[in-house]
C-alpha atoms as one frame of an Amber mdcrd trajectory, in Angstrom:
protein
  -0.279 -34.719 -23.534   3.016 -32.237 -24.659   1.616 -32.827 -28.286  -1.775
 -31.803 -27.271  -0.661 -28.844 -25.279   1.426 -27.478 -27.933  -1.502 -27.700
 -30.238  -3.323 -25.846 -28.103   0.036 -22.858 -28.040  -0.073 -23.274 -31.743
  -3.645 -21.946 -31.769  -3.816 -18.911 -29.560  -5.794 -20.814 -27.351  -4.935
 -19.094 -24.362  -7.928 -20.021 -21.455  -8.946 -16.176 -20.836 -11.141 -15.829
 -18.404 -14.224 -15.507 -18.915 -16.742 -12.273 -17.827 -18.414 -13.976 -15.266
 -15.253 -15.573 -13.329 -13.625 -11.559 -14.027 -16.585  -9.901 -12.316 -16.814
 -12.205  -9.665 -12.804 -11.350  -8.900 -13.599  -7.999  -9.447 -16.422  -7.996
  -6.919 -14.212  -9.924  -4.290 -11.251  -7.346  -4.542 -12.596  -4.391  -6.126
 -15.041  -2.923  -3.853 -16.525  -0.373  -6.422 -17.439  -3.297  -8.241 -19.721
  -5.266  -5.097 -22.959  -3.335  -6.109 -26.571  -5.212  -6.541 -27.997  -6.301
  -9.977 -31.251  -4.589  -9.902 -34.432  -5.430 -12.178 -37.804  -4.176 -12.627
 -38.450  -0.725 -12.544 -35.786   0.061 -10.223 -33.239  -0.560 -12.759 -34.477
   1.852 -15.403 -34.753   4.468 -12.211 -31.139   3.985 -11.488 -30.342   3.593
 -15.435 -32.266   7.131 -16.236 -30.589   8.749 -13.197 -27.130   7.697 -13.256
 -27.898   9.485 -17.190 -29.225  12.514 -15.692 -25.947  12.544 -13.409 -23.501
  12.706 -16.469 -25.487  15.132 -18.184 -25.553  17.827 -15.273 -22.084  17.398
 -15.547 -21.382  17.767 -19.001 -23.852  20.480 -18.655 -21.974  22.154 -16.694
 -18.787  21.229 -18.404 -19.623  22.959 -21.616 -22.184  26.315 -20.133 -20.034
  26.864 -16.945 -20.419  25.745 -13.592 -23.171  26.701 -11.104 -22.049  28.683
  -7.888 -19.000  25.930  -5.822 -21.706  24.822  -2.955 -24.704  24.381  -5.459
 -22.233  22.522  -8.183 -20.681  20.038  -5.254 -23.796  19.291  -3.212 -25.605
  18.353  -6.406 -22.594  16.096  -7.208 -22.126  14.582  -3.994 -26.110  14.740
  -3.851 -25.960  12.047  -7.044 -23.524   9.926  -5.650 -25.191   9.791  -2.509
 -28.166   8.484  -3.806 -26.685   5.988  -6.354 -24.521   4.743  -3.757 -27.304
   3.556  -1.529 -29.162   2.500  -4.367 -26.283  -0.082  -5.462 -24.130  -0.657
  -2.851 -25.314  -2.854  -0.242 -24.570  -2.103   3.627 -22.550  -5.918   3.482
 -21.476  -7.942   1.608 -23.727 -10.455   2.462 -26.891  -9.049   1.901 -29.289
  -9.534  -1.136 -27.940  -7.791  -4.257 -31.054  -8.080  -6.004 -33.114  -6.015
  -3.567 -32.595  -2.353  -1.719 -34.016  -2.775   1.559 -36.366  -0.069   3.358
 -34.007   1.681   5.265 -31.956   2.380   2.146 -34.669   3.835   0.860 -34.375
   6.501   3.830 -31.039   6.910   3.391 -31.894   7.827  -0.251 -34.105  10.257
   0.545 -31.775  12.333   3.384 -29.629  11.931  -0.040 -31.653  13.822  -2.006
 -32.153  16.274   0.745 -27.958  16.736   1.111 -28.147  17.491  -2.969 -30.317
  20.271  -2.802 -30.706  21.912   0.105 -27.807  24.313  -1.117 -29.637  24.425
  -3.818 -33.135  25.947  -2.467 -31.443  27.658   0.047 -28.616  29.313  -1.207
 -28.691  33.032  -1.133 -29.965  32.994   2.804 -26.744  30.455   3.249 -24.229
  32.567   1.946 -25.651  35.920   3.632 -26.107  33.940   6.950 -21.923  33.881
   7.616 -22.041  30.577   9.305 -24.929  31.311  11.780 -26.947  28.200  11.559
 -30.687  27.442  11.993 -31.522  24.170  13.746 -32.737  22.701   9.989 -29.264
  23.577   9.196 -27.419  21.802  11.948 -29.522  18.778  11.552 -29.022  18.921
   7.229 -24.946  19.174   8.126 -25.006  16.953  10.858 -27.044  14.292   8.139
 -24.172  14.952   5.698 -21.578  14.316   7.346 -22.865  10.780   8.800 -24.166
   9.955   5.395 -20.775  10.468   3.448 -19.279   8.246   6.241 -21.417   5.934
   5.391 -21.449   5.725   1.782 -17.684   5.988   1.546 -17.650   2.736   4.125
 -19.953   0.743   1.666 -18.341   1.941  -1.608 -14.598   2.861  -0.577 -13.751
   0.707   2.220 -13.622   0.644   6.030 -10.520   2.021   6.620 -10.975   5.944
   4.883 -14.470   5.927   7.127 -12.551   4.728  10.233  -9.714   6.963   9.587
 -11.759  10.550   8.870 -14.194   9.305  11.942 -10.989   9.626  14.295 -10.192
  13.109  12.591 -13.733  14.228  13.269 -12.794  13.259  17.059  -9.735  14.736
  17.331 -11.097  18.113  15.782 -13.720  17.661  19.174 -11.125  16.560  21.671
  -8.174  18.604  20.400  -7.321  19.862  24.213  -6.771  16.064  25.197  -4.282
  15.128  22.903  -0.639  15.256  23.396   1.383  18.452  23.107   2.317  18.623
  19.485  -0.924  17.620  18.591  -3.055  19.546  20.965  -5.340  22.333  19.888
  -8.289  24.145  21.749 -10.676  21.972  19.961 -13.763  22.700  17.658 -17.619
  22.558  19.422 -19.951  20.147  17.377 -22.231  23.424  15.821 -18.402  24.297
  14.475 -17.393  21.413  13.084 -21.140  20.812  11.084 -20.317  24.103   9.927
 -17.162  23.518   8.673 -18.020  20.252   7.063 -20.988  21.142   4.964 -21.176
  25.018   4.830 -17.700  26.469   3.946 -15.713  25.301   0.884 -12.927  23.897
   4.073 -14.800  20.359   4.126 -16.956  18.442   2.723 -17.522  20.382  -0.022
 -13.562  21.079  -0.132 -11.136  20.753  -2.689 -11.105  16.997  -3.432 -15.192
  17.234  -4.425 -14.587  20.088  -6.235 -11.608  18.278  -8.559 -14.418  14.688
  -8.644 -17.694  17.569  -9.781 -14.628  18.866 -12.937 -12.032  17.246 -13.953
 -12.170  13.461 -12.692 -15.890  12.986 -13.775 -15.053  14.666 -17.110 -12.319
  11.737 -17.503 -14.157   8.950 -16.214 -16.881   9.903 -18.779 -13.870   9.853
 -21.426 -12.804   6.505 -20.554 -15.809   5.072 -20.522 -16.474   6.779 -24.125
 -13.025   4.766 -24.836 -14.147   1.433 -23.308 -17.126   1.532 -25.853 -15.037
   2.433 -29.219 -13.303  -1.666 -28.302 -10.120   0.386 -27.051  -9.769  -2.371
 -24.486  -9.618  -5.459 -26.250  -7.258  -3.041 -29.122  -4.599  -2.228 -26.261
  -4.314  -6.319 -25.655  -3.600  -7.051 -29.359  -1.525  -4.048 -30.188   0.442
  -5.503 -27.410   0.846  -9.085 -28.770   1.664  -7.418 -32.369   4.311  -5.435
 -30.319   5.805  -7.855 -27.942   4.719 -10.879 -28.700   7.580 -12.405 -30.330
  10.179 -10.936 -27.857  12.079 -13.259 -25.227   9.289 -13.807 -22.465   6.736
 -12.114 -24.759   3.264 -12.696 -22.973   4.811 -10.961 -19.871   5.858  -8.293
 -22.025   2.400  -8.675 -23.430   1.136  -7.619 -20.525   3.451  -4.720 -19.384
   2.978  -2.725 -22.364  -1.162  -3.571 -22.597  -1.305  -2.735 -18.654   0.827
   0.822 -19.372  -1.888   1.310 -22.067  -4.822   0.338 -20.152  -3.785   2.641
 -17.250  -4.626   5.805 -19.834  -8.324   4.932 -19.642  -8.746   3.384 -15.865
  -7.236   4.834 -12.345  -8.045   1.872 -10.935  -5.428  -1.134 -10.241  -7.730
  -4.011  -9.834  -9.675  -3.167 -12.704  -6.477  -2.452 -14.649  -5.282  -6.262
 -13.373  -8.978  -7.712 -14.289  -9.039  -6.070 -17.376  -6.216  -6.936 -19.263
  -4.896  -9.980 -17.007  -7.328 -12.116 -18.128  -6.140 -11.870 -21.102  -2.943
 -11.977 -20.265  -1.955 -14.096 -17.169  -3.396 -17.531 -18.833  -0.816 -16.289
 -21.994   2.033 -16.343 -19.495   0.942 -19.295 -17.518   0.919 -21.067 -20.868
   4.293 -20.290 -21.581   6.020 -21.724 -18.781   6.084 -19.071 -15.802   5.092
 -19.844 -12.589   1.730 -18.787 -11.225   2.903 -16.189  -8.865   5.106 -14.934
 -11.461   2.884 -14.329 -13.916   0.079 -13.181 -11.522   3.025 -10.394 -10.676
   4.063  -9.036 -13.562   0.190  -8.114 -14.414   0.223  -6.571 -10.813   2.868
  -4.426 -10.913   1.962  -3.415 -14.429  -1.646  -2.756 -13.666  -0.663  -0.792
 -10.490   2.029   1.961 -12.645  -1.310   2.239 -15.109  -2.340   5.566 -12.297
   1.865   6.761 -13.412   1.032   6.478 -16.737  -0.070  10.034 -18.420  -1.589
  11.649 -20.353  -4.374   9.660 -18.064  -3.410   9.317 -14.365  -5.023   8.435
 -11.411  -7.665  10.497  -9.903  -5.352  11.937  -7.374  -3.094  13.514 -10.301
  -5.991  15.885 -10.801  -6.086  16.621  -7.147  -2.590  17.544  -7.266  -3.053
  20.136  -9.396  -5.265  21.927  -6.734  -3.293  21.054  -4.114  -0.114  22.316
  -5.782  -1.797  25.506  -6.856   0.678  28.642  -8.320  -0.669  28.096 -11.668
   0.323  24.639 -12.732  -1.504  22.696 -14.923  -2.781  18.709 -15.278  -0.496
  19.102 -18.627   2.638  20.104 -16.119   1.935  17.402 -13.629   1.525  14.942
 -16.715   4.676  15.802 -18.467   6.349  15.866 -14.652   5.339  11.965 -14.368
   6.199  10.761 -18.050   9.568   9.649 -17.522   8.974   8.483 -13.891   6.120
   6.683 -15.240   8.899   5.534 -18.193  11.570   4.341 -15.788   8.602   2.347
 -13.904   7.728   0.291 -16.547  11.368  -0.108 -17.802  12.327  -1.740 -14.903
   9.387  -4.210 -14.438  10.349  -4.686 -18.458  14.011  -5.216 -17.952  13.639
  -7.517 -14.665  11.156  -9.839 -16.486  13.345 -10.074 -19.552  16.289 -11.567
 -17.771  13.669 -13.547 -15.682  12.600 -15.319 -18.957  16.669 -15.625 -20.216
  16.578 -17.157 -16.816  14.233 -19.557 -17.164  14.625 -20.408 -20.706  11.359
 -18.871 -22.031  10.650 -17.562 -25.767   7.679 -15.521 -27.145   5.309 -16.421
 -29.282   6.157 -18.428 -32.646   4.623 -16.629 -35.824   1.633 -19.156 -35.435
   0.897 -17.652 -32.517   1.112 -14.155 -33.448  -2.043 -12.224 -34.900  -2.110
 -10.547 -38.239  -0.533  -7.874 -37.281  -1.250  -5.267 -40.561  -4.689  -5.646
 -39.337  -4.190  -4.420 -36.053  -2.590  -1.626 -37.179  -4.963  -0.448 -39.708
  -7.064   0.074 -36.727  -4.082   2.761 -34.980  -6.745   5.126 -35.170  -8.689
   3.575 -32.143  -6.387   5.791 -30.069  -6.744   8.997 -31.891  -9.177  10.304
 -28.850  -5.564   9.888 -26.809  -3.382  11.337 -28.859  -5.650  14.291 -29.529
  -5.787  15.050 -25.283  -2.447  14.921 -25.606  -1.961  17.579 -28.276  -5.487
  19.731 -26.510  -3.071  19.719 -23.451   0.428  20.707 -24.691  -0.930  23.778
 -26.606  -2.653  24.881 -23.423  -6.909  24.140 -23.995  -7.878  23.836 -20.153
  -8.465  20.044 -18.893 -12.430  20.309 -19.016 -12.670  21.080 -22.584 -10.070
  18.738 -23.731 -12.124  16.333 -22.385 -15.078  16.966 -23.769 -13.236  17.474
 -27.490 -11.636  13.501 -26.365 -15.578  12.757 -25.920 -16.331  13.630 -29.044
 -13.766  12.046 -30.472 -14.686   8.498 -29.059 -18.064   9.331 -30.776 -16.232
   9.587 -34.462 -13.874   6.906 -34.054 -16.936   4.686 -33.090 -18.691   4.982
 -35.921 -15.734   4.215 -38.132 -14.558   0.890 -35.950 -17.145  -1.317 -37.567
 -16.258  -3.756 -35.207 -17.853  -1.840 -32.191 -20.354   0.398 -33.722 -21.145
   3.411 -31.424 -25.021   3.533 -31.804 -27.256   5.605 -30.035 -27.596   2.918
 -27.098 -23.862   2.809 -26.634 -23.755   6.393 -26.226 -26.321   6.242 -23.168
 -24.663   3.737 -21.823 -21.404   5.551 -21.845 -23.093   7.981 -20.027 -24.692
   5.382 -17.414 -20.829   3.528 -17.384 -19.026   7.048 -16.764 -21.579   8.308
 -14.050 -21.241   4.501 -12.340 -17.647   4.663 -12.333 -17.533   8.024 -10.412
 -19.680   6.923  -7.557 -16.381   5.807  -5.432 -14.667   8.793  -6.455 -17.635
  10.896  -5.260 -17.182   9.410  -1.853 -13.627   9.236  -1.577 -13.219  12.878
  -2.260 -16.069  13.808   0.056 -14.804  11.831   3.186 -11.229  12.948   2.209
 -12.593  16.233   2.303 -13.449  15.371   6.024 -10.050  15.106   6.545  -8.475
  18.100   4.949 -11.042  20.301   6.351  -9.786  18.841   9.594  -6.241  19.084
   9.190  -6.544  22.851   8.037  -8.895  23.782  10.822  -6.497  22.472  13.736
  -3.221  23.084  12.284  -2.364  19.691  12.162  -0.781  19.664   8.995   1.986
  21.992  10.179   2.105  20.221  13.633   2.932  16.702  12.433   5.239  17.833
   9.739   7.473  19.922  12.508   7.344  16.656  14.473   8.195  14.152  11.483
  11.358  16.499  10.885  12.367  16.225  14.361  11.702  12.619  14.692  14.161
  12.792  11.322  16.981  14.517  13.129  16.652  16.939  10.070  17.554  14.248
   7.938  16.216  14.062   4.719  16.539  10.898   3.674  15.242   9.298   7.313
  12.315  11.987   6.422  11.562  10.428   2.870  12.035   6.614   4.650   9.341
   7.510   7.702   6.683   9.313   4.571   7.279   6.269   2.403   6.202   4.042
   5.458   3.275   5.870   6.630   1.923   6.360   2.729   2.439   2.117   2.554
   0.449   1.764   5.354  -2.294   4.569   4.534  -2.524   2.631   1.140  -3.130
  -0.584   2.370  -6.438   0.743   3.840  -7.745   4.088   1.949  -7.822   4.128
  -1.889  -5.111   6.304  -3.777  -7.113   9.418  -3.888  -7.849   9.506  -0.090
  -4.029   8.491   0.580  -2.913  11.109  -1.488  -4.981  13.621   0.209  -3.862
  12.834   4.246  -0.410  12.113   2.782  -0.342  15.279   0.669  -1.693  17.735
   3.726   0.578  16.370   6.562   3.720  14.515   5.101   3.890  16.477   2.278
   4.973  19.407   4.133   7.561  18.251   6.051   9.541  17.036   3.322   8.740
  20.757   1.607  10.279  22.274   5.004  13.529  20.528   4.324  14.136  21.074
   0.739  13.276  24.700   0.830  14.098  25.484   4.576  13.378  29.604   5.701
  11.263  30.078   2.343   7.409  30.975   2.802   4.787  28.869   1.009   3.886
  31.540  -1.613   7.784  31.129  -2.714   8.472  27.773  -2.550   9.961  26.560
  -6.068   7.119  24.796  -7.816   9.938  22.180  -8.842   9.664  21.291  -4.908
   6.507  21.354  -4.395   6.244  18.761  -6.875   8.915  16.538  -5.991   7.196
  16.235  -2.573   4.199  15.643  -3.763   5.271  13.337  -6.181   6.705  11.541
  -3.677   3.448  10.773  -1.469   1.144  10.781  -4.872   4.531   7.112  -5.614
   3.658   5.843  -2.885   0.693   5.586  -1.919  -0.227   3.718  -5.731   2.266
   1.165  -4.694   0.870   0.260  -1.526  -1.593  -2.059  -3.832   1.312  -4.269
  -4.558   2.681  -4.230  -1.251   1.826  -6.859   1.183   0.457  -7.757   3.600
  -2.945  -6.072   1.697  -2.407  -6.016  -1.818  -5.153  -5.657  -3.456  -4.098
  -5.373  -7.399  -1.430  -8.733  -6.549  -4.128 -10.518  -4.603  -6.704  -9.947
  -7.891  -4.315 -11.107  -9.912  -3.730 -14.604  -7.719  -7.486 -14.496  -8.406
  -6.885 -15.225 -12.121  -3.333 -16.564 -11.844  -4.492 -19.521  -9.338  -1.356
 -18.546  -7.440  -0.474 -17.901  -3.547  -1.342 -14.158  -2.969   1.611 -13.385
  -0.602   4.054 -14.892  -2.627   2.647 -12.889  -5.622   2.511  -9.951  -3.614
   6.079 -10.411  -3.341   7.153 -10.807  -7.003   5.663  -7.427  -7.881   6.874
  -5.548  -4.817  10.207  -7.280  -6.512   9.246  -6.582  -9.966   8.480  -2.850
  -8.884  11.776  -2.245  -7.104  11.922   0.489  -9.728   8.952   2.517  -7.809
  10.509   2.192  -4.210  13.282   3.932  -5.982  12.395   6.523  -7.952  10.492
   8.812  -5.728  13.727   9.224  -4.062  15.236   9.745  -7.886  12.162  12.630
  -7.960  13.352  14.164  -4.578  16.862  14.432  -5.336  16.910  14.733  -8.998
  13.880  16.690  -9.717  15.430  17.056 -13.504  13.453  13.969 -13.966  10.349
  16.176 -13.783  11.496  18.089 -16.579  10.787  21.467 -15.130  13.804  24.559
 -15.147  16.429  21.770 -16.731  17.697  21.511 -20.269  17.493  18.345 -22.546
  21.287  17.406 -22.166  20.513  17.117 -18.436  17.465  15.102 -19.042  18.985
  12.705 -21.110  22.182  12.110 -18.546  20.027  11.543 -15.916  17.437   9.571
 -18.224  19.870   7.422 -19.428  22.230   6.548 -16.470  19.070   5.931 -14.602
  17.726   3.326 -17.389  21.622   1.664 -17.188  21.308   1.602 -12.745  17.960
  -0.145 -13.352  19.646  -2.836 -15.681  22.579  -3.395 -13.127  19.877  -3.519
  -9.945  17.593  -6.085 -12.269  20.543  -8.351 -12.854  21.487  -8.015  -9.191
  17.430  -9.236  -8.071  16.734 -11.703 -10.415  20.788 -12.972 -10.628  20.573
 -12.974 -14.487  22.109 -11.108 -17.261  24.040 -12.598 -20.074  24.591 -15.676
 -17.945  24.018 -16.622 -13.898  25.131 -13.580 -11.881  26.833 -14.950  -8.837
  26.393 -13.692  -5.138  29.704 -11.212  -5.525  28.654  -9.963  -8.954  24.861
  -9.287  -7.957  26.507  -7.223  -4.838  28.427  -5.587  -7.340  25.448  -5.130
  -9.721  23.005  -3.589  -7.159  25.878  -1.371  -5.810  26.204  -0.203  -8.994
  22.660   0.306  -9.849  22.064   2.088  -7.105  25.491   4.623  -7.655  23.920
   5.756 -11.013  20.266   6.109  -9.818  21.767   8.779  -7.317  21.765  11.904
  -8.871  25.815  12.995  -8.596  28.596  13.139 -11.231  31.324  11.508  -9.054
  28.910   8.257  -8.065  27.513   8.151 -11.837  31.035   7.922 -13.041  32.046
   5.131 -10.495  28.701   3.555 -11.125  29.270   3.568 -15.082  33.009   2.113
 -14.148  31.267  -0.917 -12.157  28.837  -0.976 -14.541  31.160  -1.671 -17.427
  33.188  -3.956 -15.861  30.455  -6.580 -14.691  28.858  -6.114 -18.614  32.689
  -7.031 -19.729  32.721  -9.923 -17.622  29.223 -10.931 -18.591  30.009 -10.791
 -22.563  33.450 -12.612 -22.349  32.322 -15.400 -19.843  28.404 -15.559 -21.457
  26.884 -18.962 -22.328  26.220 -19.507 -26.037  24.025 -17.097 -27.455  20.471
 -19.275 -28.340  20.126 -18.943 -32.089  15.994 -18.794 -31.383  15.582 -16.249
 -28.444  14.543 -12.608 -29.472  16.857  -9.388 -27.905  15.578  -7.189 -25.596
């Protein structure tokens, strides 16, 4: 049975999963993924309209955008319509037909997408005076984004921008600090569907630019094979490292991530590929299912391609900076992230006695890398960005660069057909974002019509003492908990509008908004934007460690555990951000941004050795205190506990190298 089994490692013939079993974990975990498998004529209807969808945008994209209420009700009018076309009301209705009253939904879709449209010019002159077709077209807007943001987002963001919608309508009955002279229901239809405040807000007005223009780019990506590419770069890579698979599957996650926001799909996607390698190997089921977790999950950290709230930020954040600021802020956050889930699973495997791959195992690697040029489109978004072409267009150039790449990768021809359905694929994608943004919208319009924002923040820093640290620890709760229920972009948005600000009050107290340092503003929002991605890895609802038990076979707690362990590096360094906003590489010079770079990589090998209780040999209970305390003494950003930090740091290393075991003549350093 060994014999055979070896065979089998000898081989590559790693049990990935197949298509089926990873859209049926997709469907169970991913909700954007749950939508019915139409036939007949209906499916060419939603085929030759989800089309028409991405080319109003990239319409738009290249001509200029129509006036902001026309452009986002036609948007939100499309993903209206698709949503109630393919996303069932449950779960456990038919997914091969749309029943009638979806139909009627449909149409009050259609009527939400243009009504702007026809009547635009009375609209605007009207100044918020509204006819009772008006009231009744709002009022049908505002119930139909709740609904489609329940079937395609999730309960929670519906539940949670329904109770906003009642407290802007019973603001007198609230407590003190929340208590406002509340909003009449002709106000608040007017606010949600005809000022730029709500629905039709700043979160829609990033998903009808920037996000849709990326989402069209990655799914240009997907079709050039990128995909499968990333997964055997990474075994050509890492492969043959201590622990490879796992490594594997860090660096093919932290390249996935630049062409998905999304953490289950990031954990479907490459994990099963991955998590049978691993399982093979020798680690444990909720080990394995882990690393791919907590990988997956830091692909929305990972520029030049975030997560759809990275674009929002840039609104939100205003004072001229750009996606290419925010993306050079995050790159060596997003760097320390994946160190530390690298570093923690490399003493893991020294733990546990695990090697990579043997050169059986490995693929030909020159032939992988004759095919670098798969990831040209990247690199040239990258370049677009730095020398300052606006987000939009570098898109569109990335677009077109997909299209040239395809037709040299003979492997994965790009045809006519796989250009429309890049279109269809991009459109489909966007249909969560569409209602995530609008509902969030909901909530921001909410929040700035009542003041909330500015009330809850003055509470939090009471409730704080002042305290800036107990402010960060109460933020970083409620974004974990916002997270477990309301997808990133959503969590980012309430997070962003009411925690935000309090932490902004405290690192920049007596300053107006307009002169707040933009390295602040950053470093709190960076701090909200950390943690509300993590929440998918955090139990008790984690989704990306519960998709990857899926695949793994393992408990989903206990994985959810491993990766909130293997992450420890992203519970810490949005407090790094806050108090060292060098890291963000904004008004700092390089010798500062290597310092803190570098003692921050040696604190995350100390606090790795100190969790798993492995370095060069077992790390006892007195040296892991040691090693955390350490660890955590050159994460904080001061010269006096770096040098005492470095001092502890080189004394448990000393100890390590003089009392080590012998040095295995097969295993692979770091």
């Amino acid at each position: 049975m060994k014999d055979k089994k070896q065979q089998q490692l000898q081989n590559n013939q790693f049990e990935e999963l197949s298509l089926e079993k990873q859209q049926e974990i997709l469907e169970k975990y991913d909700l954007e993924s749950n939508t019915r498998k139409l036939g007949g004529v209906l499916k060419y209807i939603i085929y030759f309209g989800l089309m028409a969808f991405s080319l109003f945008q990239l319409y738009t994209a290249i001509f200029g955008q129509f006036p902001a209420q026309i452009q986002r009700t036609v948007h939100l009018g499309f993903g209206l319509v698709f949503i109630f076309f393919l996303f069932p009301a449950s779960r456990k209705f038919s997914k091969t037909k749309i029943p009638w009253y979806d139909f009627i939904l449909t149409a009050g879709a259609l009527l939400i997408g243009s009504y702007w449209t026809i009547n635009y010019t009375r609209l605007v002159q009207s100044l918020g005076s509204l006819e009772s077709m008006d009231f009744i077209v709002g009022l049908l807007a505002v119930l139909l984004v709740l609904e489609a943001s329940r079937r395609a987002v999730g309960l929670p963001i519906t539940i949670i921008a329904a109770i906003f919608l009642v407290y802007a309508y019973l603001g007198p009955y609230f407590p003190a600090f929340m208590s406002h002279r509340g909003q009449s229901v002709d106000n608040i239809v007017n606010l949600m569907f005809y000022t730029t405040d709500g629905i039709l807000g700043t979160p829609l007005a990033v998903s009808s630019t920037y996000i849709f223009a990326f989402l069209l780019f990655g799914a240009f990506l997907v079709k050039t094979g990128v995909g499968q590419y990333f997964n055997d770069l990474s075994v050509a890579v890492a492969g043959k490292l201590v622990g490879g698979p796992a490594k594997v599957a860090i660096f093919s996650s932290a390249l996935q991530g630049t062409i998905s926001g999304s953490s289950v799909a990031n954990v479907v996607t490459s994990g099963a590929y991955t998590i049978p390698m691993m399982k093979s190997l020798g680690y444990k089921k909720e080990f394995a299912g882990a690393v791919e977790a907590s990988s997956s999950t830091g692909g929305q950290l990972m520029p030049p391609i975030m997560g759809a709230a990275a674009f929002l930020m840039v609104e939100f954040i205003g004072r001229g900076v750009t996606y290419w600021d925010i993306a050079k802020a995050a790159a060596i956050p997003a760097l320390l992230y994946f160190a530390g889930i690298w570093i923690m699973t490399h003493f893991e495997a020294k733990r546990l006695g695990l090697r990579g791959l043997t050169d059986d195992q490995m693929p030909d690697r020159r032939e992988i890398f004759k095919k670098i040029y798969l990831i040209l489109p990247i690199f040239l978004i990258i370049i677009l960005m730095m020398v300052g072409v606006p987000v939009i267009h570098s898109a569109l150039y990335g677009i077109l660069a997909c299209i040239v790449v395809g037709f040299i990768n003979k492997d994965t021809k790009l045809g006519i057909k796989e250009i429309l359905d890049a279109l269809v694929d991009g459109a489909r994608t966007a249909l969560a974002v569409v209602a995530a943004t609008a509902c969030a919208g909901i909530i921001v319009g909410v929040v700035v019509k009542t003041g909330l924002g500015l009330s809850l923040a003055t509470s939090l820093v009471k409730l704080a003492g002042g305290s800036i640290l107990l402010t960060l620890f109460f933020v970083m709760i409620a974004s974990l908990i916002l997270g477990m229920g309301a997808p990133t972009t959503a969590n980012y948005v309430i997070t962003s509008t009411i925690a935000a600000p309090a932490i902004i009050a405290l690192l920049a107290p007596d300053v107006a908004q307009s002169a707040v340092p933009i390295v602040v503003l950053l470093s709190a929002h960076f701090f909200v934007f950390y943690f509300g991605i993590i929440a998918d890895i955090t139990p008790p609802v984690a989704l990306a460690a519960f998709a990857a038990s899926g695949i793994s076979g393992g408990d989903p707690i206990k994985t959810g555990i491993e990766a909130s362990k293997l992450a420890i590096a992203a519970f810490i360094i949005p407090y790094m951000i806050v108090f060292s906003p060098t890291l963000l590489m904004i008004d700092t010079n390089l010798l500062e941004i290597v310092w803190v770079t570098l003692t921050a990589l040696i604190g995350m090998i100390s606090i790795s050795a100190g969790v798993v209780g492995y370095w060069y040999r077992k790390v006892n209970w007195l040296e892991r205190i040691f090693a955390l305390g350490a660890g955590l003494l050159l994460i904080y950003p001061e010269s006096m506990s770096d040098i005492i930090g470095l001092v502890l740091f080189g004394i448990l290393l000393a100890i390590q190298l003089l009392t080590k075991e012998k040095k295995n003549p097969e295993a692979i350093a770091l």
